[in-house]
Tab-separated table of C-alpha atoms and ligand atoms in Angstrom:
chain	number	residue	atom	x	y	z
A	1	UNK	CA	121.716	9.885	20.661
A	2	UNK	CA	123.960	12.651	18.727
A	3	UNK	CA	127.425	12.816	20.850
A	4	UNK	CA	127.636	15.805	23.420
A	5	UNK	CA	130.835	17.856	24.464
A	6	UNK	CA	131.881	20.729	25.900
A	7	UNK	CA	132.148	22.520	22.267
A	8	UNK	CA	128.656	21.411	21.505
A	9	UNK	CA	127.499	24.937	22.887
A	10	UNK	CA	129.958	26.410	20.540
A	11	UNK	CA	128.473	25.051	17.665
A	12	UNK	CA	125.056	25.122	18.412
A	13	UNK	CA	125.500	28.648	18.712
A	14	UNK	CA	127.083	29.080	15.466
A	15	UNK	CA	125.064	26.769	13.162
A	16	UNK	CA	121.864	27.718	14.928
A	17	UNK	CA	121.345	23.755	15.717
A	18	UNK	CA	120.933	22.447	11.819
A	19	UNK	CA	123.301	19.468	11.501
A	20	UNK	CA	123.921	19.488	7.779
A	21	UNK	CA	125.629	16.082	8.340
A	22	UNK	CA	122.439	14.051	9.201
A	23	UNK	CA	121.011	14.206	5.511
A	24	UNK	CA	124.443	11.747	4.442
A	25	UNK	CA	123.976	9.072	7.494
A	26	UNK	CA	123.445	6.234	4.724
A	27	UNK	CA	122.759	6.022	1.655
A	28	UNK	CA	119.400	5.927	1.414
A	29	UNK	CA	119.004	8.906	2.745
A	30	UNK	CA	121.901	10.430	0.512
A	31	UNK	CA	120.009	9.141	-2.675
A	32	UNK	CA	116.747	10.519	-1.040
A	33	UNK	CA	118.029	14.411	-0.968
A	34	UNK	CA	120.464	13.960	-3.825
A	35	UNK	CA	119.773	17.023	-6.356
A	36	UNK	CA	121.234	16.024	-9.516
A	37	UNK	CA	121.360	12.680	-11.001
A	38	UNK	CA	122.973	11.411	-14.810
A	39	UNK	CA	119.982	9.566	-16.269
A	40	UNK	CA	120.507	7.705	-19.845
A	41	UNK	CA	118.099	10.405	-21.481
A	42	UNK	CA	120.848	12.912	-20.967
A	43	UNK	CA	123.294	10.897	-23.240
A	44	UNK	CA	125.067	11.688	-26.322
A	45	UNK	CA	127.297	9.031	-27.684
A	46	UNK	CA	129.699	10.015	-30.658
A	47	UNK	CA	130.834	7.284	-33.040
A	48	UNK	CA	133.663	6.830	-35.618
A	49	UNK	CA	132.967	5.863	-38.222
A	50	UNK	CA	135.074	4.426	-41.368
A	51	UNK	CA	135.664	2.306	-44.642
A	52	UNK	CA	135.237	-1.285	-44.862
A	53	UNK	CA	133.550	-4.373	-43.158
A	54	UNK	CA	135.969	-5.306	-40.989
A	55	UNK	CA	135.707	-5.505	-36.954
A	56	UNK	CA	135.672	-2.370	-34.752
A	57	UNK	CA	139.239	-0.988	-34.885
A	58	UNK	CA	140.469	0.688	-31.566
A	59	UNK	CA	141.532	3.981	-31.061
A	60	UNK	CA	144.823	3.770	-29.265
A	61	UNK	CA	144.520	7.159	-27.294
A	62	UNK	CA	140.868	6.014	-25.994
A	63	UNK	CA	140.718	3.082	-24.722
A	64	UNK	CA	137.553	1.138	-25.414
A	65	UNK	CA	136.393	4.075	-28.393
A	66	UNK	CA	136.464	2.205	-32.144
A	67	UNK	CA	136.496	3.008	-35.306
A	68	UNK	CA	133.709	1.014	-36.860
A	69	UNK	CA	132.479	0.402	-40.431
A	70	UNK	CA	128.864	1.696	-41.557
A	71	UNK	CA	127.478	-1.620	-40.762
A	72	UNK	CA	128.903	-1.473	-37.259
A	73	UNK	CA	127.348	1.710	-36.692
A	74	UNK	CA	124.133	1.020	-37.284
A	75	UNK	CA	125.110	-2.383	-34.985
A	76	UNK	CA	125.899	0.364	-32.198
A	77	UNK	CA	123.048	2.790	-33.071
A	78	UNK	CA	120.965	-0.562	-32.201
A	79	UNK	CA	122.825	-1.180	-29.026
A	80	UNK	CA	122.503	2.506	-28.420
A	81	UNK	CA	118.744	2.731	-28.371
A	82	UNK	CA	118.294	-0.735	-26.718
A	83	UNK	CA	119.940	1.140	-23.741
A	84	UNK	CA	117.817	3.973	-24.205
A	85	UNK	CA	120.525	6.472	-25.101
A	86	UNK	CA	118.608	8.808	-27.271
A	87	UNK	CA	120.941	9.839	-29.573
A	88	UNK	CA	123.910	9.122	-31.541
A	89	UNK	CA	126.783	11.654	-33.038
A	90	UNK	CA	128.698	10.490	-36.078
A	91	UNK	CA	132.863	11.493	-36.650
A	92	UNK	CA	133.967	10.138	-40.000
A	93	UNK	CA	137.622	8.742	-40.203
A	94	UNK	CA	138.695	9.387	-43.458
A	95	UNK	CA	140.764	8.125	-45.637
A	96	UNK	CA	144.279	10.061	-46.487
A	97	UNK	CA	143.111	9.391	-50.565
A	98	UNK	CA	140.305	11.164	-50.061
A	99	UNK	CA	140.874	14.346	-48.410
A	100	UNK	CA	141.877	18.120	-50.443
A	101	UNK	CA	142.410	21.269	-49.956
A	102	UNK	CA	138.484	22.529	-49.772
A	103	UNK	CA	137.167	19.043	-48.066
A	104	UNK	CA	135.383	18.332	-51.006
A	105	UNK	CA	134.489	14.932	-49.562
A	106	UNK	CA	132.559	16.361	-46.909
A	107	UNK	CA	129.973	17.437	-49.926
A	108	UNK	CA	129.505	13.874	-51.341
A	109	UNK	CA	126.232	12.304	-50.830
A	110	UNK	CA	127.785	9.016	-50.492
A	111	UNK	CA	130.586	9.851	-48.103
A	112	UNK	CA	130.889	7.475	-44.988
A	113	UNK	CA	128.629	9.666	-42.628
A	114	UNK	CA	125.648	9.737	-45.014
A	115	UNK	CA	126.052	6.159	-45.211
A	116	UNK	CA	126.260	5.823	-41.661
A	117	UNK	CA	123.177	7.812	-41.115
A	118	UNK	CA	121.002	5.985	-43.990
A	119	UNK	CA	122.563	2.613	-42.376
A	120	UNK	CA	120.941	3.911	-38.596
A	121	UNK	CA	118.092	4.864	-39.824
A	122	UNK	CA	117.169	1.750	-41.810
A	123	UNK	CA	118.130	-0.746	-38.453
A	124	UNK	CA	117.046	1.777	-35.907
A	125	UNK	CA	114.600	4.535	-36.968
A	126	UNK	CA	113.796	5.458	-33.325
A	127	UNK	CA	117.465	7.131	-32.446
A	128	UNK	CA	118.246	10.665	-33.380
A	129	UNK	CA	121.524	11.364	-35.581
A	130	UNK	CA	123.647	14.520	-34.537
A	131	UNK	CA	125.965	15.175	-37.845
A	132	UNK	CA	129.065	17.617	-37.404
A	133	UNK	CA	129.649	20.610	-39.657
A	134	UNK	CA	132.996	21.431	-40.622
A	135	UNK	CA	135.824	20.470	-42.919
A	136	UNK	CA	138.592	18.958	-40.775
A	137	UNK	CA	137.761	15.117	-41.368
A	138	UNK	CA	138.320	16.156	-45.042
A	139	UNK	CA	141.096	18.973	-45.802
A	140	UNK	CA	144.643	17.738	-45.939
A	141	UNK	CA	145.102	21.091	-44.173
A	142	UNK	CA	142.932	19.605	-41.090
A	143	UNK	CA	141.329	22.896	-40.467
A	144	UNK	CA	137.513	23.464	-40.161
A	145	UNK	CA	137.303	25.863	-42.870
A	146	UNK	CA	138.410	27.006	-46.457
A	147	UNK	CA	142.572	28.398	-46.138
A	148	UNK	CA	143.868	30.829	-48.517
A	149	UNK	CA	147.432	32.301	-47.453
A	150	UNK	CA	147.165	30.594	-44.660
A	151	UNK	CA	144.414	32.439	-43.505
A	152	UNK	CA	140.880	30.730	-42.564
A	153	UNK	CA	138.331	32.369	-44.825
A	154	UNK	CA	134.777	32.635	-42.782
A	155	UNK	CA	132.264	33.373	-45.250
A	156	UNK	CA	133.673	31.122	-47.999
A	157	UNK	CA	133.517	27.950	-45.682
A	158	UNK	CA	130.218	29.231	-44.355
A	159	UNK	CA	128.593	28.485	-47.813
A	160	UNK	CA	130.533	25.022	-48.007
A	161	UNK	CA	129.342	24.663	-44.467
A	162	UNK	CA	125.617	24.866	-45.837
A	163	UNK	CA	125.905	22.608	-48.320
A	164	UNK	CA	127.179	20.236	-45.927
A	165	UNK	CA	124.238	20.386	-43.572
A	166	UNK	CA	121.694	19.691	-46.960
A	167	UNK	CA	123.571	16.603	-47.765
A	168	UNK	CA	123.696	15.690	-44.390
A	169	UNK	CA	119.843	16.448	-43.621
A	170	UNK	CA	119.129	14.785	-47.045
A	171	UNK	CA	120.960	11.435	-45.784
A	172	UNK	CA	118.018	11.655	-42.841
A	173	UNK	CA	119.919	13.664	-40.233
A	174	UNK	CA	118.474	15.011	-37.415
A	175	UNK	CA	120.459	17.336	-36.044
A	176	UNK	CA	123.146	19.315	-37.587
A	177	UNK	CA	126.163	20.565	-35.429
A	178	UNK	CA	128.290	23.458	-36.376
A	179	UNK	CA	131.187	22.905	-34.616
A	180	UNK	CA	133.544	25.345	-36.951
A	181	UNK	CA	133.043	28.491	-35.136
A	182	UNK	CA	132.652	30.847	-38.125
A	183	UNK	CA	130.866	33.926	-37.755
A	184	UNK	CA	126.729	33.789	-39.084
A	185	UNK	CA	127.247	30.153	-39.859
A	186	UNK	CA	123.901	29.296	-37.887
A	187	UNK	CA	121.723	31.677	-39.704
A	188	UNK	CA	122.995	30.370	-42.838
A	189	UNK	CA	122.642	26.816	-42.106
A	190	UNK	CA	118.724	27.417	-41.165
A	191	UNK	CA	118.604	29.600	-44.446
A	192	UNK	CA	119.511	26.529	-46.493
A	193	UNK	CA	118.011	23.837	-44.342
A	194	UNK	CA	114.066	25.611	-44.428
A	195	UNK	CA	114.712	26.580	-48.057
A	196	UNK	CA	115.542	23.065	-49.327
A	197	UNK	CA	112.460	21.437	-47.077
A	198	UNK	CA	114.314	20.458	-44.078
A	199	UNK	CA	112.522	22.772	-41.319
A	200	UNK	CA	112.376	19.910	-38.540
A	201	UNK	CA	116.175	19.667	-38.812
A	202	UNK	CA	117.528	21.010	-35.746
A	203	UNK	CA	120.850	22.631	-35.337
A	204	UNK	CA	122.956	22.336	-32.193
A	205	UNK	CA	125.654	25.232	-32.265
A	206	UNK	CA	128.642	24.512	-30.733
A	207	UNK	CA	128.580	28.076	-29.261
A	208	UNK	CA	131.083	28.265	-27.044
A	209	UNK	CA	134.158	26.149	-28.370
A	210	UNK	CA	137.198	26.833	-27.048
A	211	UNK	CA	140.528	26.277	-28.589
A	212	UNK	CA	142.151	23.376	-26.276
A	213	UNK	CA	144.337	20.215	-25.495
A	214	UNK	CA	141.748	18.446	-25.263
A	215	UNK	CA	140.861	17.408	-28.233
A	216	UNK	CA	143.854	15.417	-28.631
A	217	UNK	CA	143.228	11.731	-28.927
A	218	UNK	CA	140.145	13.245	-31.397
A	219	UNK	CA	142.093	14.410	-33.984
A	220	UNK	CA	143.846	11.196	-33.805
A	221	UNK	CA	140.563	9.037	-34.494
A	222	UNK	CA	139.302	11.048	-37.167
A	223	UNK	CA	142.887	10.614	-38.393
A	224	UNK	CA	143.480	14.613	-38.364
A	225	UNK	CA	146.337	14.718	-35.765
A	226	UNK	CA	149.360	14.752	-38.490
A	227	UNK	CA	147.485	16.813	-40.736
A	228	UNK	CA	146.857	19.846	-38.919
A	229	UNK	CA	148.849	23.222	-39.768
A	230	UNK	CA	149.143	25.040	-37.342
A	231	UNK	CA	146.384	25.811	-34.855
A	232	UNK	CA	142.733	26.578	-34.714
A	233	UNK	CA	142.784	29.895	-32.212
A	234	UNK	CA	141.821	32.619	-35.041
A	235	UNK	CA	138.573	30.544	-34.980
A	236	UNK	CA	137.878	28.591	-31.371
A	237	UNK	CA	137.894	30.556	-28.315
A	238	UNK	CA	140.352	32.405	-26.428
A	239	UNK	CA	141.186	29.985	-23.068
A	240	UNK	CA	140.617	32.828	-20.947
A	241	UNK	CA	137.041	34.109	-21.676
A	242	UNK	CA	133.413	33.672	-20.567
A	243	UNK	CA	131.765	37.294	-21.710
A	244	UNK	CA	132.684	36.689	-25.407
A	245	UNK	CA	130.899	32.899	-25.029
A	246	UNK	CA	127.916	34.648	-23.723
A	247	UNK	CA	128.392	36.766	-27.074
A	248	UNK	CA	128.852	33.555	-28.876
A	249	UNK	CA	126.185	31.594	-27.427
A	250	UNK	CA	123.700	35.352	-27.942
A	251	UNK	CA	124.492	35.212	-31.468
A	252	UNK	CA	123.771	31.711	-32.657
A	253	UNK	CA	120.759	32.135	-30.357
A	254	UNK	CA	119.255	34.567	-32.430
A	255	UNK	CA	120.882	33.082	-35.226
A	256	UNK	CA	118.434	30.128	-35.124
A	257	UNK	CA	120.103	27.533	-33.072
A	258	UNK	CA	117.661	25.127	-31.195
A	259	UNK	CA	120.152	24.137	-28.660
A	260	UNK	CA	123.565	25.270	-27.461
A	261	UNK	CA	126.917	23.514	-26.711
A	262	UNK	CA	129.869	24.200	-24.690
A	263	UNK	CA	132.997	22.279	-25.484
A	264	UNK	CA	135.240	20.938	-23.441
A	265	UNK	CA	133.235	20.165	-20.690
A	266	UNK	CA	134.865	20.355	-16.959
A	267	UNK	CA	137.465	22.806	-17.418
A	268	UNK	CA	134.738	25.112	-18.523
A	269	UNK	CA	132.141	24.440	-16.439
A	270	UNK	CA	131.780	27.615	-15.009
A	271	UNK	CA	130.784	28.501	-18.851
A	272	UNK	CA	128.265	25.905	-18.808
A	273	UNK	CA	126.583	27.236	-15.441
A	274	UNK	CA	126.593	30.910	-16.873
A	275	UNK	CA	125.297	30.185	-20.374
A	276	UNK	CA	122.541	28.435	-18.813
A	277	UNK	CA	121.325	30.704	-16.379
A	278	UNK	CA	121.533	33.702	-18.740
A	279	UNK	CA	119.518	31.703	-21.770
A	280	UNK	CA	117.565	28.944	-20.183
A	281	UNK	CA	118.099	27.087	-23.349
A	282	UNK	CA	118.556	23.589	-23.816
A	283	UNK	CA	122.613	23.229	-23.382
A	284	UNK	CA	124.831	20.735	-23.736
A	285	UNK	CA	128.411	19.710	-22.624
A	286	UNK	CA	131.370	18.119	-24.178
A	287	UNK	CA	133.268	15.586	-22.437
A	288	UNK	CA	135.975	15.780	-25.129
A	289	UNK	CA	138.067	12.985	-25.974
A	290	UNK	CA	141.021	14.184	-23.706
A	291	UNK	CA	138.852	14.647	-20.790
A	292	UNK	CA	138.066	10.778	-21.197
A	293	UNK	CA	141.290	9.723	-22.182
A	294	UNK	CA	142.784	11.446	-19.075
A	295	UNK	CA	139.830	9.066	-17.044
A	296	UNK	CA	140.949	6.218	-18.681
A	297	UNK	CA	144.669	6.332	-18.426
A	298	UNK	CA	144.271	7.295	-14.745
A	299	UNK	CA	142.042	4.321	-14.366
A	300	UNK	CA	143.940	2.015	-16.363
A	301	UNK	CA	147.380	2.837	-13.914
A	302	UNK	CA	145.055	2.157	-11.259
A	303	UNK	CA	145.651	6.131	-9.443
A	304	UNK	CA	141.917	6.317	-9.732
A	305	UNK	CA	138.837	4.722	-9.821
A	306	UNK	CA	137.794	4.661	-13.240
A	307	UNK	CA	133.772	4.235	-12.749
A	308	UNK	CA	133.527	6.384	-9.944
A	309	UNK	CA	135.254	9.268	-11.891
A	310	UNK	CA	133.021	8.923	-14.473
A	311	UNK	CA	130.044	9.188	-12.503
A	312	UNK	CA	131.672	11.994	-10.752
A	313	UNK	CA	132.516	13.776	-14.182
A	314	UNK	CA	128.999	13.093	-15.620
A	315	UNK	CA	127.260	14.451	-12.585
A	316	UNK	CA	129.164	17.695	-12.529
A	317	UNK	CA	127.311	18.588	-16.403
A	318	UNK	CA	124.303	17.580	-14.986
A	319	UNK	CA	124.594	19.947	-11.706
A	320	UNK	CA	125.531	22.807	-13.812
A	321	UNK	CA	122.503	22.677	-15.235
A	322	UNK	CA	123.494	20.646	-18.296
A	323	UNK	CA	120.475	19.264	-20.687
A	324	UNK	CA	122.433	16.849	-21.775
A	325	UNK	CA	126.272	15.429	-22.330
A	326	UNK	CA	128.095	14.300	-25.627
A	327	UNK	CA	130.200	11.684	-23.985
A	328	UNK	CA	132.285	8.607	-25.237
A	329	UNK	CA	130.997	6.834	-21.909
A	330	UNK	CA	127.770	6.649	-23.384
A	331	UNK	CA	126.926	2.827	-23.275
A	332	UNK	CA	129.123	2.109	-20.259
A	333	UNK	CA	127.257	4.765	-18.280
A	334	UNK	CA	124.346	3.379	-19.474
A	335	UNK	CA	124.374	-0.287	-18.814
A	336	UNK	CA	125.838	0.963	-15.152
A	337	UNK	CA	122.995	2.784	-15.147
A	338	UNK	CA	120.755	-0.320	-15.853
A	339	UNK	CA	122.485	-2.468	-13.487
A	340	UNK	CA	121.517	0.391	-11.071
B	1	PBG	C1	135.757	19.198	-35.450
B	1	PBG	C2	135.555	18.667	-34.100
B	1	PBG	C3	136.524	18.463	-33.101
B	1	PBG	C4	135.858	17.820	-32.052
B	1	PBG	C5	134.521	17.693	-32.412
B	1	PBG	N1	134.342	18.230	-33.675
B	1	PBG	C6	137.992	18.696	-33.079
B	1	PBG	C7	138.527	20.018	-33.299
B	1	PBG	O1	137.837	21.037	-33.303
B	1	PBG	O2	139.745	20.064	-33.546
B	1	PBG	C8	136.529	17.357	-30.797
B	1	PBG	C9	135.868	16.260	-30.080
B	1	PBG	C10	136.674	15.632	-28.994
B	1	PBG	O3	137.819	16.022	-28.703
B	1	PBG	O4	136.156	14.687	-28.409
B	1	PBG	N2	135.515	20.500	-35.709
């Protein structure tokens, strides 16, 4: 029997007698009506990967991420589809020796992430591979592109940046994922993929990529943190924007790109939501590595709870209409998910 009072009148009148409240009695009923849910399909988990055989080396501004060798990869690429998380992104940590000025690393056919993606696809053929495009893992310079006077030269690195995609698509990836922001680089990258046989190689554009804080603890486990001059703001987006990321997100869109990205994740949700309902294209979100650093340091001082802020996080991408999320929660999600 719902409780009476002399207000009930009062808010009869004004809610017209729905009770909004009795859909979250319990939890069945919750789960019953609940709109959104994270399922392990909608997972993206990016690895680190590096020289040697050793064991998985941690990253010490995100706790529980490792750097692992090639053979550990395709360990966790195993792991990975055994949980049903459909695919995996590869970051290359590499070594100081090997790094220039032009990246020229990221062009060898042998370098650690063609490894890594030969290694995956040998133990695991059944798991997609997203590869990254850009030159930061490999200039001494740490930027994303070719730098002459200080200056980041766009159509220059764009033709590196194509080259890069073959010899990744050539190692067996599946996706390619500009994540450079230089102007026409999608168009290019199809260009080179379709002419050199690679049609079915799919390219997720990191359209919308704002220059931010939160990438951190990244830069630190791809081992870019001390290198970087300067900043990356003549090329990533402007903080304050959402029409030029719908002008961003147009372009590569008619540039060729299968599906979109939006990077970082919560603090530009409202990005998300819009690019979405204005393309209806598959999008995805980046939970950066300072959005899940800031998680797990919270977490680990015990001022919240760590699990339920990850579900919380996760759900958010998913309610915005996200297709899926590139998050370094992947396998913890998904055995949570498992457990149900
Ligand atoms: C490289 C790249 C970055 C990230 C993904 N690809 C760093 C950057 O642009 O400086 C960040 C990922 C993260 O923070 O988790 N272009």
């Amino acid at each position: 029997m719902a409780e009476r009072s002399a207000t009930t009148s009062t808010i009869d009148r004004v809610t017209g007698g729905t009770r909004l409240r009795r859909l979250r009695r319990s939890d069945w009923v919750r789960r019953l009506v609940r709109e959104t849910d994270i399922r392990v399909e909608d997972l993206i988990w990016p690895i680190f990967v590096r020289e040697g055989d050793g064991d998985p080396e941690p990253v010490a501004s995100m706790p529980g991420v490792f750097r692992r060798s090639v053979k550990g990869c395709a360990q966790a690429a195993r792991e990975a589809a055994a949980l049903g998380i459909p695919v995996v992104a590869l970051f290359p940590y590499t070594d100081a020796s090997q790094r220039d000025e032009t990246g020229s690393e990221a062009l060898n056919p042998d370098n650690l992430v063609c490894r890594a993606t030969r290694a995956i696809k040998d133990a695991e053929p059944e798991i997609g591979i997203l590869c990254d495009v850009a030159l930061d893992p490999y200039t001494t310079h740490g930027h994303d592109g070719l730098v002459r006077n200080g200056v980041i030269l766009n159509d220059e690195t764009v033709d590196v940046l194509c080259r890069q995609a073959l010899v990744q698509a050539r190692a067996g990836c599946d996706i390619v994922g500009p994540s450079d922001m230089m102007d026409g680089r999608v168009a290019c990258i199809r260009a080179a993929l379709d002419g050199d046989g690679f049609g079915d190689t799919m390219i997720m554009s990191y359209a919308a990529k704002y220059a931010s804080a939160f990438y951190g603890p990244f830069r630190d486990a791809v081992g870019s943190a001390g290198a970087l001059k300067g900043d990356k703001r003549t090329y990533q987006m402007d903080m304050g924007n959402t029409a030029e990321a719908l002008r961003e997100a147009a372009q590569d869109i008619a540039e060729g790109a299968d599906m979109i990205m939006v990077k970082p994740g919560l603090p530009y949700l409202d990005v998300l939501a819009r690019l979405v309902d204005e393309f209806r294209m598959p999008t995805f979100a980046y939970q950066t590595s300072g959005e899940y650093a800031t998680i797990m340091a919270a977490a680990q001082n015990g001022w919240i709870d760590g699990d339920r802020a990850m579900f919380e996080s996760l759900r958010a991408f998913k309610r915005a209409g996200a297709a899926g999320i590139l998050t370094y929660f992947a396998p913890k999600v998904a055995e949570a998910l498992h457990r149900g």
